[in-house]
Coordinates of C-alpha atoms in Angstrom, one line a residue:
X239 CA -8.4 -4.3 -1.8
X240 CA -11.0 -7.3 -2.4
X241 CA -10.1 -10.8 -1.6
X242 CA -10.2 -12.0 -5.6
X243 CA -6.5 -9.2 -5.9
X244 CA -4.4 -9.0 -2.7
X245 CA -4.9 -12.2 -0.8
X246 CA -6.7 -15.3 -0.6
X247 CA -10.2 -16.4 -1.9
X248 CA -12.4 -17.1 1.0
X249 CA -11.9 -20.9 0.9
X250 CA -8.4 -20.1 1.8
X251 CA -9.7 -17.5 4.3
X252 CA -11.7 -19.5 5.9
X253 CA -9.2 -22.3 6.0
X254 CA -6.6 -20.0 7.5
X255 CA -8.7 -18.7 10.1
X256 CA -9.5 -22.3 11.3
X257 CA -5.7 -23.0 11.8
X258 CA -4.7 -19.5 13.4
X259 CA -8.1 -19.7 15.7
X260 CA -6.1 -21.4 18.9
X261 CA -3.7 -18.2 18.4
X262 CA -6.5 -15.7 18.1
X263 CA -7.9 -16.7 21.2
X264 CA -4.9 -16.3 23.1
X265 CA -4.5 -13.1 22.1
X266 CA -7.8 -12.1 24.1
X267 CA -8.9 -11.7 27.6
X268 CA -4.6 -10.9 29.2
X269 CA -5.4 -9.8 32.5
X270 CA -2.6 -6.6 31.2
X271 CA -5.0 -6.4 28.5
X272 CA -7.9 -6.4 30.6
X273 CA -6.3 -3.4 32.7
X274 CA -5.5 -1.1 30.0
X275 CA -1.7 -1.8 30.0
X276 CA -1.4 -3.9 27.0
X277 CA -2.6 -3.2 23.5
X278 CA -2.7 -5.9 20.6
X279 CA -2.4 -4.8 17.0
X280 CA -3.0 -6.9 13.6
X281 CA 0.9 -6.8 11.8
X282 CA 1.8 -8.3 8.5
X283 CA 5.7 -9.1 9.4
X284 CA 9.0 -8.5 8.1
X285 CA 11.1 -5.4 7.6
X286 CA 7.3 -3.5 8.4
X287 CA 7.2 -5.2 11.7
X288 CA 10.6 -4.7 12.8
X289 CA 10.7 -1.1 12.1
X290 CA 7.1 -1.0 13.9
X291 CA 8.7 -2.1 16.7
X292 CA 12.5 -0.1 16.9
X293 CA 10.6 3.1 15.5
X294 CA 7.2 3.2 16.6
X295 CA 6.7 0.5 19.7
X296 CA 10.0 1.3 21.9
X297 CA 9.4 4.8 21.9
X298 CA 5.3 4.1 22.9
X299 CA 6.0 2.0 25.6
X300 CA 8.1 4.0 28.0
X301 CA 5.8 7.7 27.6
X302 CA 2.3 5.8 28.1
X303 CA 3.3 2.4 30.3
X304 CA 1.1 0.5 27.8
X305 CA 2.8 -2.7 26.4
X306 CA 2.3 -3.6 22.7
X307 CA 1.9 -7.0 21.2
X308 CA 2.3 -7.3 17.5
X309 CA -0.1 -10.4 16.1
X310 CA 2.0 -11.2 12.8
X311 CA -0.2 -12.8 10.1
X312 CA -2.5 -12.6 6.9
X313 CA -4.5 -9.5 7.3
X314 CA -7.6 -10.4 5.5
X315 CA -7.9 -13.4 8.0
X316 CA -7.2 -10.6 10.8
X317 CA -9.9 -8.9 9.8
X318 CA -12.6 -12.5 9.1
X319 CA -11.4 -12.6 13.1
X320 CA -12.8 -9.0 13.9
X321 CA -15.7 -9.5 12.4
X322 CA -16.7 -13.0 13.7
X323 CA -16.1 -11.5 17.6
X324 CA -17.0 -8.5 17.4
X325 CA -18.0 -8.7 21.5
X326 CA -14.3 -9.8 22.2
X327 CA -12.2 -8.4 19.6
X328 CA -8.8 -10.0 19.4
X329 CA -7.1 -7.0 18.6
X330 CA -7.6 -2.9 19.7
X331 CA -5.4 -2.0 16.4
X332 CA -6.2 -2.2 13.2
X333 CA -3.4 -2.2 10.6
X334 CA -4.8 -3.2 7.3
X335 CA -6.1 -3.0 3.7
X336 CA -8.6 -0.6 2.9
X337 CA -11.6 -2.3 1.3
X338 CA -11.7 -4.9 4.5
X339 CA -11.1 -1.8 7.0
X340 CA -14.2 -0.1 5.2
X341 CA -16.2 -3.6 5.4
X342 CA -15.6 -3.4 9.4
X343 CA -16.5 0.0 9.5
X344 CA -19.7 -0.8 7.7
X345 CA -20.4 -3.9 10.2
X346 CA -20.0 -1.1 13.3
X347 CA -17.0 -2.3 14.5
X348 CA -14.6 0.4 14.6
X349 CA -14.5 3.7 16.6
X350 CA -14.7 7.1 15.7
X351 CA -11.4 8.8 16.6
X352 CA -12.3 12.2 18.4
X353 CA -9.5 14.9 17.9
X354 CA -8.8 15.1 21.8
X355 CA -7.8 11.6 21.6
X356 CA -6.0 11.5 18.5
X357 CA -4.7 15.1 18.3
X358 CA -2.3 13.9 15.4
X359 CA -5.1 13.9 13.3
X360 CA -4.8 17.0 12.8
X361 CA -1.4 17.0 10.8
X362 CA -2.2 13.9 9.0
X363 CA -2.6 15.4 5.4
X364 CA -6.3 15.7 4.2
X365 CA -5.9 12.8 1.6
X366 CA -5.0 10.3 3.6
X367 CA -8.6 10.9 6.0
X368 CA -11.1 11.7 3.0
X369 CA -11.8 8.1 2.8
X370 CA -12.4 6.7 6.1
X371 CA -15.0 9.2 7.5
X372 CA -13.3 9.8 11.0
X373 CA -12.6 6.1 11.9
X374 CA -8.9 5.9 10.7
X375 CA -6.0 7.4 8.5
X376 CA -3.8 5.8 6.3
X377 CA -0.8 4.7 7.7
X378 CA 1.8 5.7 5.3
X379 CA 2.4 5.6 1.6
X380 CA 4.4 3.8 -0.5
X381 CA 3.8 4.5 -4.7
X382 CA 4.4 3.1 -7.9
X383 CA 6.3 4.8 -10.7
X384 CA 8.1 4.4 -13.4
X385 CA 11.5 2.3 -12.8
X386 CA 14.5 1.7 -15.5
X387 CA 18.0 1.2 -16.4
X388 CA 19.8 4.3 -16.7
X389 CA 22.6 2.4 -19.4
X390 CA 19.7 1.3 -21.5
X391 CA 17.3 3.8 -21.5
X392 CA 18.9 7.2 -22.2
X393 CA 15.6 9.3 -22.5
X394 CA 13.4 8.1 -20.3
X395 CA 9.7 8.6 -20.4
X396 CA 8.5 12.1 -17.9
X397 CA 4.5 10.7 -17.3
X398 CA 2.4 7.8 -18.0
X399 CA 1.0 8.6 -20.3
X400 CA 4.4 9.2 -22.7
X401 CA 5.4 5.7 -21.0
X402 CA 2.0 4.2 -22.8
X403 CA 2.9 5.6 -26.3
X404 CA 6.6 4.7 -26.2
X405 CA 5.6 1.8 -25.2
X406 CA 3.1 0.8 -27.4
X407 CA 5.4 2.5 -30.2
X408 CA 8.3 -0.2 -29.5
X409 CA 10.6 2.7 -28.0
X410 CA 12.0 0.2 -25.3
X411 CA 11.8 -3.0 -27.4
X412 CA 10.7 -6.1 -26.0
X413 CA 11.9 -5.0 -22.5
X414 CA 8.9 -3.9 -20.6
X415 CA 7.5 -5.0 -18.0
X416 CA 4.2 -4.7 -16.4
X417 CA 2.1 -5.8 -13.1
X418 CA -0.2 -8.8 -13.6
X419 CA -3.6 -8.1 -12.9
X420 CA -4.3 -10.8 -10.4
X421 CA -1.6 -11.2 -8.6
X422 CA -1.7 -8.8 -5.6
X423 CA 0.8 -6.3 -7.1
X424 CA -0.8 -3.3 -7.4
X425 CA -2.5 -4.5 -11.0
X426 CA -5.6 -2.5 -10.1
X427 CA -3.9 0.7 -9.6
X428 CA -1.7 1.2 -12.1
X429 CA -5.1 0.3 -14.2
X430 CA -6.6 3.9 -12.5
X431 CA -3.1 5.2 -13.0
X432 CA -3.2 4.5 -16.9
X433 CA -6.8 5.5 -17.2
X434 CA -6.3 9.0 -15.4
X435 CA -3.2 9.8 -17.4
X436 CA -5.2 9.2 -20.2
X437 CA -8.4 10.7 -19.9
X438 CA -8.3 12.5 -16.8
X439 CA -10.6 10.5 -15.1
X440 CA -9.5 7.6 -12.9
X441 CA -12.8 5.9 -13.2
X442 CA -12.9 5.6 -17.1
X443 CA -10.9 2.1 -17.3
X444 CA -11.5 1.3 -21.1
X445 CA -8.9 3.4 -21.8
X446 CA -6.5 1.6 -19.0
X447 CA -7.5 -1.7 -20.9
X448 CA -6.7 -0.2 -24.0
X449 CA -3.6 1.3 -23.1
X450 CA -2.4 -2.1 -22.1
X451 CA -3.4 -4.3 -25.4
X452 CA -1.5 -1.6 -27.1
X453 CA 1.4 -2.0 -25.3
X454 CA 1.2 -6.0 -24.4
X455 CA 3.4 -6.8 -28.2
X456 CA 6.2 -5.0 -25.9
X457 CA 5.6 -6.4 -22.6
X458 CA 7.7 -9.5 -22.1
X459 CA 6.6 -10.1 -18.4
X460 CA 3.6 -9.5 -16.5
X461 CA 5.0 -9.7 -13.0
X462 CA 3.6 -11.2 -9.7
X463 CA 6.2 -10.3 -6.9
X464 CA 7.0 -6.9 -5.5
X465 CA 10.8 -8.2 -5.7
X466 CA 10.0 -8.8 -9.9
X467 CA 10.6 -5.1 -10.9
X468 CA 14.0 -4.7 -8.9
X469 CA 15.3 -8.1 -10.0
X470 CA 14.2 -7.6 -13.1
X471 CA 16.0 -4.5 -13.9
X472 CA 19.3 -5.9 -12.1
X473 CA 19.8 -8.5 -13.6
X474 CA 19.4 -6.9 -16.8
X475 CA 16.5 -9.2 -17.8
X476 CA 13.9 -5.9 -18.2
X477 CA 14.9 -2.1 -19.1
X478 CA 11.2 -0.5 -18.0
X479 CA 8.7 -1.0 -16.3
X480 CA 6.2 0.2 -13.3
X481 CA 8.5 -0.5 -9.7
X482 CA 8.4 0.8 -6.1
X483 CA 9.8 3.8 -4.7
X484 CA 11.8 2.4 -1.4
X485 CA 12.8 -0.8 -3.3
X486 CA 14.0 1.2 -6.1
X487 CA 15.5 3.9 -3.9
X488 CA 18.0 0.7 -2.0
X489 CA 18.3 -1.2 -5.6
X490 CA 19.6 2.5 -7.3
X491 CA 22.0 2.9 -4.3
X492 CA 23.3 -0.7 -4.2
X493 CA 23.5 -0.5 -8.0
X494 CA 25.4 2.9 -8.5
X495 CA 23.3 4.5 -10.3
X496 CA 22.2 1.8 -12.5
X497 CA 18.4 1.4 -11.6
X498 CA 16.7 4.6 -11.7
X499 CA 12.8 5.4 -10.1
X500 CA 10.4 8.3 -12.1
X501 CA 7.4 10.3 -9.5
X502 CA 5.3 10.1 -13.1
X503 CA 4.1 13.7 -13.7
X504 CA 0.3 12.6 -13.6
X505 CA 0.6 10.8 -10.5
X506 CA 2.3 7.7 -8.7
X507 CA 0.2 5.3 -7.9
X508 CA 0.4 5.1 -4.0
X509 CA -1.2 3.1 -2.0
X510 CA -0.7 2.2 2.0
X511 CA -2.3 0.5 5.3
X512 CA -5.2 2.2 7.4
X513 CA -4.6 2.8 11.0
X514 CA -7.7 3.1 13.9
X515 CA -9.0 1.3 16.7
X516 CA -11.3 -1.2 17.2
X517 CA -14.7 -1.0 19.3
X518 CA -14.9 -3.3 22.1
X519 CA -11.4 -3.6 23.2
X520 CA -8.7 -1.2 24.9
X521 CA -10.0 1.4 23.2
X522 CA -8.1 4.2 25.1
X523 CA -4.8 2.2 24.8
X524 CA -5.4 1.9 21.2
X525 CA -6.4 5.4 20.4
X526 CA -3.0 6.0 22.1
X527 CA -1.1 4.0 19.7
X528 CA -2.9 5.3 17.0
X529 CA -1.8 9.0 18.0
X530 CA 1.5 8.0 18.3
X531 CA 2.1 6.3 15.3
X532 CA 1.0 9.1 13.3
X533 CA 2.8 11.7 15.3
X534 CA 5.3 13.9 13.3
X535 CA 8.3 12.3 15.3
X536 CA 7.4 8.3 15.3
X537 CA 6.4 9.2 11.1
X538 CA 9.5 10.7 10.8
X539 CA 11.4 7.6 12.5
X540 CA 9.6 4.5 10.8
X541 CA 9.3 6.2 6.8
X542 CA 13.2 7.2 7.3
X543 CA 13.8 3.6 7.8
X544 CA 11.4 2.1 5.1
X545 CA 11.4 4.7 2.8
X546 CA 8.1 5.4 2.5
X547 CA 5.9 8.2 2.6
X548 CA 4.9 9.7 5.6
X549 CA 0.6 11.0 6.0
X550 CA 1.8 13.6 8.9
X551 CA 2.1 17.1 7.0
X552 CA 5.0 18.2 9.1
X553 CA 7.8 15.6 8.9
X554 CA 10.5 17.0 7.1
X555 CA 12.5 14.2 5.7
X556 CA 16.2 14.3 5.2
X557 CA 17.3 15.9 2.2
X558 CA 18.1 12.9 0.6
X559 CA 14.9 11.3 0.7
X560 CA 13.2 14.4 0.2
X561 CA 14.4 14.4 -3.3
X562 CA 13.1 11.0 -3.9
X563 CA 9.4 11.4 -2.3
X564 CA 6.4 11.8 -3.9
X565 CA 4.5 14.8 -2.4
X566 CA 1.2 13.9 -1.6
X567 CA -0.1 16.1 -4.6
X568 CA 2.1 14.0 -6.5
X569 CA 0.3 10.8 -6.0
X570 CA -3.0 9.2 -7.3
X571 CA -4.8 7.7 -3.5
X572 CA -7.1 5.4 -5.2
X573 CA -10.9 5.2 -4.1
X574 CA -10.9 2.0 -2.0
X575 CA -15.0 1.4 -2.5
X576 CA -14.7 2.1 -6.5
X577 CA -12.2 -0.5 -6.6
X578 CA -13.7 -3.0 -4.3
X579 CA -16.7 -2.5 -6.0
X580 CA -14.8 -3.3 -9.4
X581 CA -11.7 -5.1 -9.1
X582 CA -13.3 -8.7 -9.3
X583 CA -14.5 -7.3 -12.9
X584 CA -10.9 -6.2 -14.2
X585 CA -9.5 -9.3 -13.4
X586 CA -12.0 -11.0 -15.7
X587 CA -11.2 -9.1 -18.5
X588 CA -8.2 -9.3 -17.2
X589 CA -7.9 -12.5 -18.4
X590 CA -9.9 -12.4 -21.4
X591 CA -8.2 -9.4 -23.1
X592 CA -4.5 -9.3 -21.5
X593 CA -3.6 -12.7 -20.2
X594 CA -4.6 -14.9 -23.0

C-alpha cells in the first residue's frame, strides 16, 4: 500500500527514521551476523511477532544453527532504511507491505529466490507469487468479509454485491458500518471488492464509489481501527458491516454465537505481508528463513495460531478452521501496482464524495 493509506506521510517517515537511526545501525555489522549465524528480519510486533517467534523462530533455530533477531517497528520506515543503505542493509528479511516491497525490488535491492534455495516455493499457491516476479511470496493471508449479529440480522446477505443493495435499500437500518478510506483499514480494497462484485472488473472503481454514496444514508460509521468492526458488533452499537476473519473467528467464539463472519461469494478481500531476502546481507541465512517460513509445517503452526490463511498449498488446517477459511479461489489478491498507482486518487474523492 502507498504511504498516503497504511502509514505515515513522508514527513512522518522521515521523522521516524531520524529517531530509530541509532537502532538501525546497531542492527548491522554483528560479528554472528557477519559469519552467517545470525539473520535480522523487519517485524511489525504484537500477537504477529510472538507467534513469529513460538511458531516460526524456535523451530528455525535448532535445524539450521542460525540465530534470528526480530527488528519490531513501522514497516514503511523499515523499508526508507533499505533503501537509503542499500551497501549495508540493516536487515536480510523482508516482512512487509506490498507496494514498498515492489519499490525495493524496482531500486535492485532484493534477491531473486532460486527454487534450490527456497524449495517451498514450490507449494506456495500460484496467487500468492504472480505479483512479485520471483523475489518473494506473500506471507499469509488474512481477508475481509462480511461480519454481523446473528440476533439482529436473521437473513444475512450471501455476496457483496446483495450486501450493496440491501444496504443501499435500508434492509439493516442505520446499522452499517463501513471502512474509512484513509485510515489504513483496508478502505482501498473493499473499494476493488465493491467494484468487482459489481461489474466484474476490479479495476472499474466508479461503480465502488457509487456503491458507497448509495449506501452512505445507512452507514452510521466509517471506521478507522481493525478492533472497530468487532467492537462494534459486540457491543451492539452496529448489526453489519465489512470485519476480519481471525478477529471475527475469536469475537464469534467468545460471543457464543452472537458475531457471525460471511467468505462473500464474489470474493473476500484478502490481503497479507511479502516475504524475501534482501541483497547485500546474509543472503543464505535469509533465503533459509524464507524457506522455512513458508514450509507446509511452520504455515501450518503460525496461521493455526493467528487464524489466518496460509500461501503453502498443502497445509491442511484443522477441521475447525477449515470451515472458516477462505480458499484461495475464494479471495480477491489485489494488484499492489494498480493500487499504488491509484490509491492517493480514491482518497481524494474520498473525501470529496464520501466523507463530506
Amino acid at each position: 500500500m502507498t504511504q498516503a493509506s497504511h502509514g505515515p506521510s513522508r514527513r512522518q517517515i522521515l521523522a521516524l527514521a531520524a529517531l530509530g537511526a541509532p537502532a538501525l545501525i546497531g542492527l548491522r555489522g554483528t560479528p554472528a551476523r557477519a559469519a552467517g549465524g545470525e539473520v535480522v528480519m523487519m517485524m511489525s510486533g504484537g500477537s504477529f511477532m510472538q507467534n513469529w517467534q513460538t511458531k516460526i523462530i524456535d523451530g528455525f533455530t535448532p535445524q539450521t544453527g542460525i540465530r534470528v533477531r526480530m527488528a519490531p517497528g513501522n514497516n514503511k520506515v523499515h523499508s526508507m532504511a533499505l533503501r537509503s543503505s542499500p551497501s549495508n542493509p540493516p536487515f536480510d528479511v523482508y516482512l512487509g507491505n506490498g507496494d514498498d516491497f515492489l519499490r525495493l525490488v524496482d531500486a535492485g535491492l532484493m534477491l531473486k529466490l532460486p527454487q534450490d534455495k527456497v524449495p517451498s516455493l514450490a507449494e506456495v499457491h500460484p496467487r500468492f507469487l504472480e505479483q512479485w516476479a520471483g523475489h518473494g511470496a506473500t506471507f499469509d493471508y488474512s481477508s475481509v468479509g462480511i461480519a454481523y449479529r446473528t440476533d439482529r440480522i436473521k437473513q444475512p446477505p450471501k455476496s457483496w454485491k446483495e450486501f450493496v443493495e440491501r444496504t443501499a435499500a435500508g434492509d439493516f437500518g442505520n446499522s452499517v458500518f463501513m471502512n474509512h478510506m484513509a485510515a489504513g483499514v483496508r478502505g482501498p480494497e473493499v473499494l476493488i471488492a465493491l467494484s468487482r462484485a459489481l461489474t466484474g472488473d476490479p479495476t472499474k472503481i466508479d461503480a465502488g464509489f457509487d456503491a458507497l454514496k448509495r449506501m452512505k444514508p445507512n452507514v452510521f460509521k466509517f471506521f478507522s481501527s481493525f478492533n472497530d468492526p468487532v467492537v462494534l458488533l459486540t457491543n451492539d452499537e452496529g448489526a453489519i458491516g465489512p470485519g476480519w476473519d481471525g478477529r471475527t473467528f475469536v469475537a464469534h467464539d467468545e460471543t457464543g454465537g452472537k458475531i457471525q463472519w460471511i467468505k462473500p461469494t464474489d470474493g473476500a478481500a484478502s490481503s497479507g505481508p511479502v516475504i524475501a531476502a534482501v541483497k547485500g546481507g546474509n543472503e543464505e541465512g535469509a533465503m533459509a528463513l524464507v524457506n522455512h517460513a513458508l514450509s507446509a509445517g511452520a504455515q501450518k503452526a503460525f496461521c493455526e495460531a493467528m487464524f489466518y490463511g496460509a500461501v503453502n498449498s498443502k497445509v491442511q488446517y484443522s477441521e475447525t478452521l477449515a470451515k472458516r477459511l477462505p480458499t484461495p479461489d475464494e479471495i480477491l489478491v489485489p494488484d499492489e501496482r494498480f493500487l499504488s498507482a491509484n490509491v492517493g486518487g480514491w482518497i481524494e474523492r474520498w473525501n470529496r464524495e464520501i466523507a463530506v
